[in-house]
CSV table of C-alpha atoms and ligand atoms in Angstrom, one decimal:
chain,number,residue,atom,x,y,z
A,17,MET,CA,79.1,98.7,108.8
A,18,SER,CA,75.3,97.9,108.3
A,19,SER,CA,74.5,95.3,105.7
A,20,SER,CA,72.7,97.8,103.5
A,21,SER,CA,75.7,100.2,103.3
A,22,ARG,CA,77.8,97.5,101.7
A,23,GLU,CA,75.1,96.5,99.1
A,24,TRP,CA,74.7,97.6,95.5
A,25,ASN,CA,71.9,97.2,93.0
A,26,ALA,CA,73.7,94.7,90.9
A,27,ALA,CA,71.3,94.5,88.0
A,28,ASP,CA,71.2,98.3,87.6
A,29,TYR,CA,75.0,98.5,87.9
A,30,HIS,CA,75.4,95.8,85.3
A,31,ARG,CA,73.0,97.7,82.9
A,32,LEU,CA,74.4,101.3,83.5
A,33,SER,CA,78.2,100.7,84.0
A,34,ALA,CA,79.3,101.3,80.4
A,35,PRO,CA,81.9,104.0,81.4
A,36,GLN,CA,83.4,101.7,84.1
A,37,PHE,CA,83.5,98.8,81.6
A,38,GLU,CA,85.2,101.0,78.9
A,39,TRP,CA,87.9,102.2,81.4
A,40,GLY,CA,88.3,98.6,82.7
A,41,GLN,CA,88.8,97.2,79.2
A,42,ARG,CA,91.6,99.8,78.5
A,43,VAL,CA,93.3,98.8,81.8
A,44,LEU,CA,93.0,95.1,81.0
A,45,ASN,CA,94.3,95.5,77.4
A,46,GLU,CA,97.6,96.8,78.9
A,47,LEU,CA,98.1,93.5,80.8
A,48,LEU,CA,100.7,91.2,79.4
A,49,LEU,CA,99.5,87.7,80.3
A,50,ARG,CA,100.9,84.3,79.6
A,51,GLY,CA,97.4,82.8,79.8
A,52,ASP,CA,97.9,80.4,82.7
A,53,GLU,CA,98.0,82.8,85.7
A,54,CYS,CA,95.8,82.8,88.7
A,55,VAL,CA,94.5,86.3,89.1
A,56,LEU,CA,92.4,88.1,91.8
A,57,ASP,CA,89.8,90.6,90.5
A,58,ALA,CA,89.6,92.8,93.5
A,59,GLY,CA,86.1,94.4,93.8
A,60,CYS,CA,84.8,92.5,90.8
A,61,GLY,CA,81.3,93.9,90.8
A,62,THR,CA,78.9,92.0,88.5
A,63,GLY,CA,81.9,90.3,86.8
A,64,LYS,CA,82.0,92.1,83.4
A,65,LEU,CA,85.8,92.5,83.6
A,66,THR,CA,86.2,89.2,85.4
A,67,ARG,CA,84.8,87.6,82.2
A,68,LEU,CA,87.3,89.4,80.0
A,69,LEU,CA,90.1,88.3,82.4
A,70,LEU,CA,88.9,84.7,82.0
A,71,GLU,CA,88.9,85.0,78.2
A,72,ASN,CA,92.5,86.2,78.4
A,73,LEU,CA,93.5,83.4,80.7
A,74,PRO,CA,92.5,80.2,78.8
A,75,HIS,CA,94.6,78.0,81.1
A,76,GLY,CA,94.3,80.2,84.2
A,77,LYS,CA,92.0,80.9,87.0
A,78,VAL,CA,90.3,84.1,88.3
A,79,VAL,CA,89.0,84.7,91.8
A,80,GLY,CA,86.6,87.6,91.9
A,81,VAL,CA,86.1,89.2,95.4
A,82,ASP,CA,83.4,91.7,96.3
A,83,LEU,CA,82.2,93.1,99.6
A,84,SER,CA,78.6,93.2,98.3
A,85,ARG,CA,76.8,89.9,98.3
A,86,ASN,CA,74.5,91.1,95.6
A,87,MET,CA,77.5,91.8,93.3
A,88,ALA,CA,79.3,88.5,94.1
A,89,THR,CA,76.1,86.5,93.6
A,90,TYR,CA,75.3,88.2,90.3
A,91,ALA,CA,78.9,87.6,89.1
A,92,ARG,CA,78.7,83.9,90.2
A,93,GLN,CA,75.5,83.3,88.4
A,94,ASN,CA,76.9,84.9,85.3
A,95,LEU,CA,80.3,83.3,85.2
A,96,GLU,CA,80.4,79.9,87.0
A,97,PRO,CA,78.1,78.1,84.4
A,98,GLY,CA,80.4,79.1,81.5
A,99,TYR,CA,83.8,78.9,83.2
A,100,GLY,CA,83.4,76.2,85.8
A,101,ALA,CA,86.2,75.8,88.3
A,102,ARG,CA,88.3,78.4,86.5
A,103,ALA,CA,86.0,81.1,88.0
A,104,SER,CA,85.4,81.5,91.7
A,105,LEU,CA,83.4,84.4,93.1
A,106,VAL,CA,83.7,85.2,96.8
A,107,ALA,CA,81.9,87.7,99.0
A,108,ALA,CA,84.7,89.1,101.1
A,109,ASP,CA,86.2,92.4,102.3
A,110,LEU,CA,89.5,93.5,100.6
A,111,LEU,CA,90.5,94.7,104.0
A,112,ASP,CA,90.2,91.2,105.4
A,113,LEU,CA,91.2,89.0,102.6
A,114,PRO,CA,91.1,85.2,103.2
A,115,PHE,CA,94.1,84.6,100.8
A,116,SER,CA,97.9,84.4,101.4
A,117,ASN,CA,100.7,84.0,98.8
A,118,CYS,CA,98.5,82.5,96.2
A,119,PHE,CA,97.9,85.0,93.2
A,120,ASP,CA,100.2,85.7,90.3
A,121,GLY,CA,98.5,89.0,89.9
A,122,VAL,CA,95.9,91.4,91.3
A,123,PHE,CA,93.6,93.2,88.8
A,124,SER,CA,91.2,95.9,90.0
A,125,THR,CA,89.1,98.6,88.4
A,126,ALA,CA,86.8,101.3,89.8
A,127,SER,CA,86.9,99.8,93.3
A,128,PHE,CA,89.8,101.0,95.4
A,129,HIS,CA,88.3,104.4,96.1
A,130,TRP,CA,85.5,102.7,97.9
A,131,VAL,CA,88.0,101.3,100.4
A,132,THR,CA,89.0,104.2,102.6
A,133,ASN,CA,92.0,102.5,104.3
A,134,HIS,CA,94.6,102.2,101.5
A,135,ASP,CA,97.4,101.3,103.9
A,136,ARG,CA,95.6,98.2,105.0
A,137,LEU,CA,94.2,97.5,101.5
A,138,PHE,CA,97.7,97.5,99.9
A,139,LEU,CA,99.1,95.3,102.7
A,140,ASN,CA,96.3,92.8,102.2
A,141,LEU,CA,96.9,92.7,98.4
A,142,TYR,CA,100.7,92.3,98.9
A,143,GLY,CA,100.1,89.4,101.3
A,144,ALA,CA,97.7,87.7,98.8
A,145,LEU,CA,100.3,87.8,96.0
A,146,ARG,CA,103.0,85.3,95.3
A,147,ARG,CA,106.6,86.4,95.2
A,148,GLY,CA,107.1,88.2,91.8
A,149,GLY,CA,103.3,88.9,91.6
A,150,TRP,CA,101.9,92.1,90.1
A,151,LEU,CA,99.3,94.7,90.9
A,152,HIS,CA,97.6,96.3,88.0
A,153,ALA,CA,94.7,98.6,88.9
A,154,GLN,CA,92.7,101.8,88.3
A,155,CYS,CA,90.3,103.6,90.6
A,156,GLY,CA,89.0,107.1,91.2
A,157,GLY,CA,91.6,109.5,92.4
A,158,GLY,CA,92.7,113.1,92.7
A,159,PRO,CA,90.0,115.7,91.9
A,160,ASN,CA,87.5,113.0,90.9
A,161,LEU,CA,84.0,114.4,90.5
A,162,ALA,CA,85.1,117.6,92.3
A,163,ARG,CA,82.3,119.9,90.9
A,164,LEU,CA,79.5,117.4,91.6
A,165,ARG,CA,80.8,116.7,95.1
A,166,GLN,CA,80.9,120.4,95.9
A,167,ARG,CA,77.3,120.8,94.8
A,168,VAL,CA,76.3,117.7,96.8
A,169,ARG,CA,77.9,119.1,99.9
A,170,GLU,CA,76.0,122.4,99.4
A,171,LEU,CA,72.7,120.7,98.8
A,172,SER,CA,73.2,118.4,101.8
A,173,GLN,CA,73.3,121.5,104.0
A,174,GLU,CA,69.9,122.8,102.6
A,175,SER,CA,66.4,122.1,103.8
A,176,PRO,CA,64.9,119.5,103.8
A,177,PHE,CA,68.0,117.3,103.3
A,178,ALA,CA,70.2,118.7,106.1
A,179,GLU,CA,68.5,116.8,108.8
A,180,TRP,CA,69.9,113.5,107.4
A,181,LEU,CA,72.9,114.6,105.3
A,182,ALA,CA,74.5,117.7,107.0
A,183,ASP,CA,77.0,115.5,108.8
A,184,PHE,CA,77.4,112.8,106.1
A,185,ARG,CA,81.0,111.9,105.4
A,186,GLU,CA,82.0,110.9,101.8
A,187,PRO,CA,82.5,107.2,101.5
A,188,TRP,CA,85.5,107.5,99.2
A,189,LEU,CA,89.2,108.0,99.3
A,190,PHE,CA,90.4,109.8,96.1
A,191,SER,CA,94.1,109.5,96.6
A,192,ASP,CA,96.6,111.5,94.5
A,193,ALA,CA,99.4,109.7,92.7
A,194,GLU,CA,102.2,110.6,95.2
A,195,GLU,CA,100.2,109.4,98.3
A,196,ALA,CA,99.3,106.1,96.6
A,197,ALA,CA,102.9,105.5,95.6
A,198,ARG,CA,104.1,106.2,99.2
A,199,ARG,CA,101.5,103.8,100.6
A,200,LEU,CA,102.4,101.1,98.1
A,201,HIS,CA,106.1,101.3,99.0
A,202,SER,CA,105.2,101.1,102.7
A,203,ALA,CA,103.2,97.9,102.0
A,204,GLY,CA,106.3,96.4,100.5
A,205,PHE,CA,105.7,96.9,96.7
A,206,HIS,CA,108.5,97.9,94.4
A,207,GLU,CA,108.7,99.2,90.8
A,208,VAL,CA,105.7,101.3,91.7
A,209,LYS,CA,104.1,103.6,89.1
A,210,THR,CA,101.1,105.7,89.8
A,211,TRP,CA,99.5,108.5,87.7
A,212,LEU,CA,96.3,110.3,87.3
A,213,GLU,CA,94.3,110.8,84.1
A,214,GLN,CA,91.1,112.7,83.3
A,215,ALA,CA,88.2,110.6,82.1
A,216,ARG,CA,85.3,113.1,81.6
A,217,PHE,CA,82.0,111.3,80.8
A,218,ALA,CA,78.8,112.9,79.4
A,219,ALA,CA,75.5,111.1,80.1
A,220,LYS,CA,73.1,111.1,77.2
A,221,GLY,CA,70.4,113.1,79.0
A,222,PRO,CA,68.7,113.7,82.3
A,223,GLU,CA,67.4,110.2,82.9
A,224,GLU,CA,70.8,108.6,82.3
A,225,PHE,CA,72.5,111.2,84.4
A,226,GLU,CA,70.1,110.6,87.3
A,227,GLY,CA,70.5,106.8,86.8
A,228,TYR,CA,74.3,107.1,87.2
A,229,LEU,CA,74.1,109.3,90.2
A,230,GLY,CA,71.5,107.1,91.9
A,231,THR,CA,73.2,103.7,91.1
A,232,PHE,CA,76.9,104.2,91.5
A,233,VAL,CA,77.8,107.6,92.6
A,234,LEU,CA,75.5,108.8,95.4
A,235,HIS,CA,73.8,105.6,96.6
A,236,ARG,CA,75.4,105.9,100.0
A,237,ASN,CA,74.2,109.5,100.4
A,238,LEU,CA,70.7,108.5,99.3
A,239,GLU,CA,70.6,105.7,101.8
A,240,MET,CA,70.6,108.3,104.6
A,241,LEU,CA,67.3,109.9,103.3
A,242,PRO,CA,64.2,108.4,104.9
A,243,ASP,CA,62.0,107.9,101.9
A,244,ALA,CA,61.8,107.5,98.1
A,245,GLU,CA,60.3,110.9,97.5
A,246,LEU,CA,63.1,112.7,99.3
A,247,ARG,CA,65.7,110.6,97.4
A,248,SER,CA,64.1,111.5,94.1
A,249,THR,CA,63.9,115.2,95.0
A,250,PHE,CA,67.6,115.2,95.9
A,251,LEU,CA,68.5,113.6,92.6
A,252,ARG,CA,66.2,116.0,90.7
A,253,ARG,CA,67.8,119.0,92.2
A,254,LEU,CA,71.2,117.7,91.0
A,255,VAL,CA,69.9,117.1,87.5
A,256,GLU,CA,68.5,120.7,87.4
A,257,TRP,CA,71.9,122.0,88.6
A,258,SER,CA,73.7,120.1,85.9
A,259,MET,CA,71.3,121.0,83.2
A,260,ALA,CA,71.9,124.7,84.0
A,261,SER,CA,75.7,124.4,84.1
A,262,ASP,CA,78.1,125.1,81.3
A,263,ALA,CA,78.6,121.3,80.8
A,264,PRO,CA,75.3,119.6,81.2
A,265,PHE,CA,75.3,116.0,82.4
A,266,VAL,CA,79.1,115.8,82.3
A,267,LEU,CA,80.8,113.8,85.1
A,268,ASP,CA,84.3,115.1,85.7
A,269,TYR,CA,85.9,111.7,86.5
A,270,TRP,CA,89.6,111.4,87.3
A,271,ARG,CA,91.3,107.9,87.4
A,272,LEU,CA,94.3,106.9,89.4
A,273,ASN,CA,96.4,104.2,87.7
A,274,ILE,CA,98.5,101.8,89.8
A,275,ARG,CA,101.2,99.4,88.7
A,276,ALA,CA,103.5,97.6,91.3
A,277,LEU,CA,105.3,94.4,91.9
A,278,LYS,CA,106.1,92.1,94.8
A,279,ALA,CA,109.8,91.2,94.8
A,280,GLY,CA,110.6,87.8,93.3
B,314,LIG,C1,82.1,100.6,90.9
B,314,LIG,S1,82.1,98.9,91.4
B,314,LIG,C2,83.4,98.2,90.2
B,314,LIG,C3,83.1,96.8,89.8
B,314,LIG,C4,84.0,96.3,88.7
B,314,LIG,N1,85.4,96.2,89.1
B,314,LIG,C5,83.9,97.2,87.5
B,314,LIG,O1,84.9,97.8,87.1
B,314,LIG,O2,82.8,97.3,86.9
B,314,LIG,C6,83.0,98.9,92.9
B,314,LIG,C7,82.9,97.6,93.6
B,314,LIG,O3,83.8,97.6,94.7
B,314,LIG,C8,83.2,96.8,95.7
B,314,LIG,N2,83.9,97.1,97.0
B,314,LIG,C9,83.8,98.2,97.7
B,314,LIG,N3,84.5,98.1,98.9
B,314,LIG,C10,85.0,96.9,98.9
B,314,LIG,C11,85.7,96.1,99.9
B,314,LIG,N4,86.1,96.7,101.0
B,314,LIG,N5,86.0,94.8,99.6
B,314,LIG,C12,85.6,94.3,98.5
B,314,LIG,N6,84.9,94.9,97.5
B,314,LIG,C13,84.6,96.2,97.7
B,314,LIG,C14,81.8,97.2,95.7
B,314,LIG,O4,80.9,96.3,96.4
B,314,LIG,C15,81.5,97.3,94.2
B,314,LIG,O5,81.0,96.1,93.7
């Protein structure tokens, strides 16, 4: 993996990630915490949800892990001054976690679909948990963004983009609920619950829609294009397509919810 293909624009993500933050808050609000647990925030991004976890764990600790150094650094600068040793932010790969038997829980939102090997992901998370530990997560799943992805595939075959994008493989795994449950059981988890829910989101207008696509939906596709003008043309073509559709600027998100336990 090249270093650019693991990076994110942390400041733009922090500014534009209102939908992810809202979904994440709902997932977090369902957690029943004592307040002294040690929790892993897996794929913590800029740390917006990590901060909420810390607020809900006044006597606990949170370790935020993210593959992107930009994201981990942004989260560290945001959180370590206020939370001291209760917050640790680490740049690491969830597929190669440097932790074993040490967390009471793993929390994660909007990240697992960026990890395309879920068998290995779940095995790593299982290994990082203590006995009796929990996994409480949500990510993209099922038919997530199906209409947009179909249009992106078509556009990628057209001139002038095809030269760079015709063979591009999507960087996500949008698992369905049954497949995720099967993989969680194989990794050793029990009391597994997985389900999909629709989470349509309407951007306020063309600029916001383009910002979302460029910052956290299609940034990997755009990295393949050789210059800023071509990247901007690609995005503009998608904005025009969406504007002419029956649901302008709507992103047809689907979320996969995951709950599971490690035996005590
Ligand atoms: C959409 S952001 C979600 C951030 C945060 N959890 C939130 O809800 O706002 C997805 C994050 O997953 C991280 N990520 C992707 N693959 C990863 C991996 N293999 N290991 C660790 N983090 C990863 C990305 O770097 C990115 O910061």
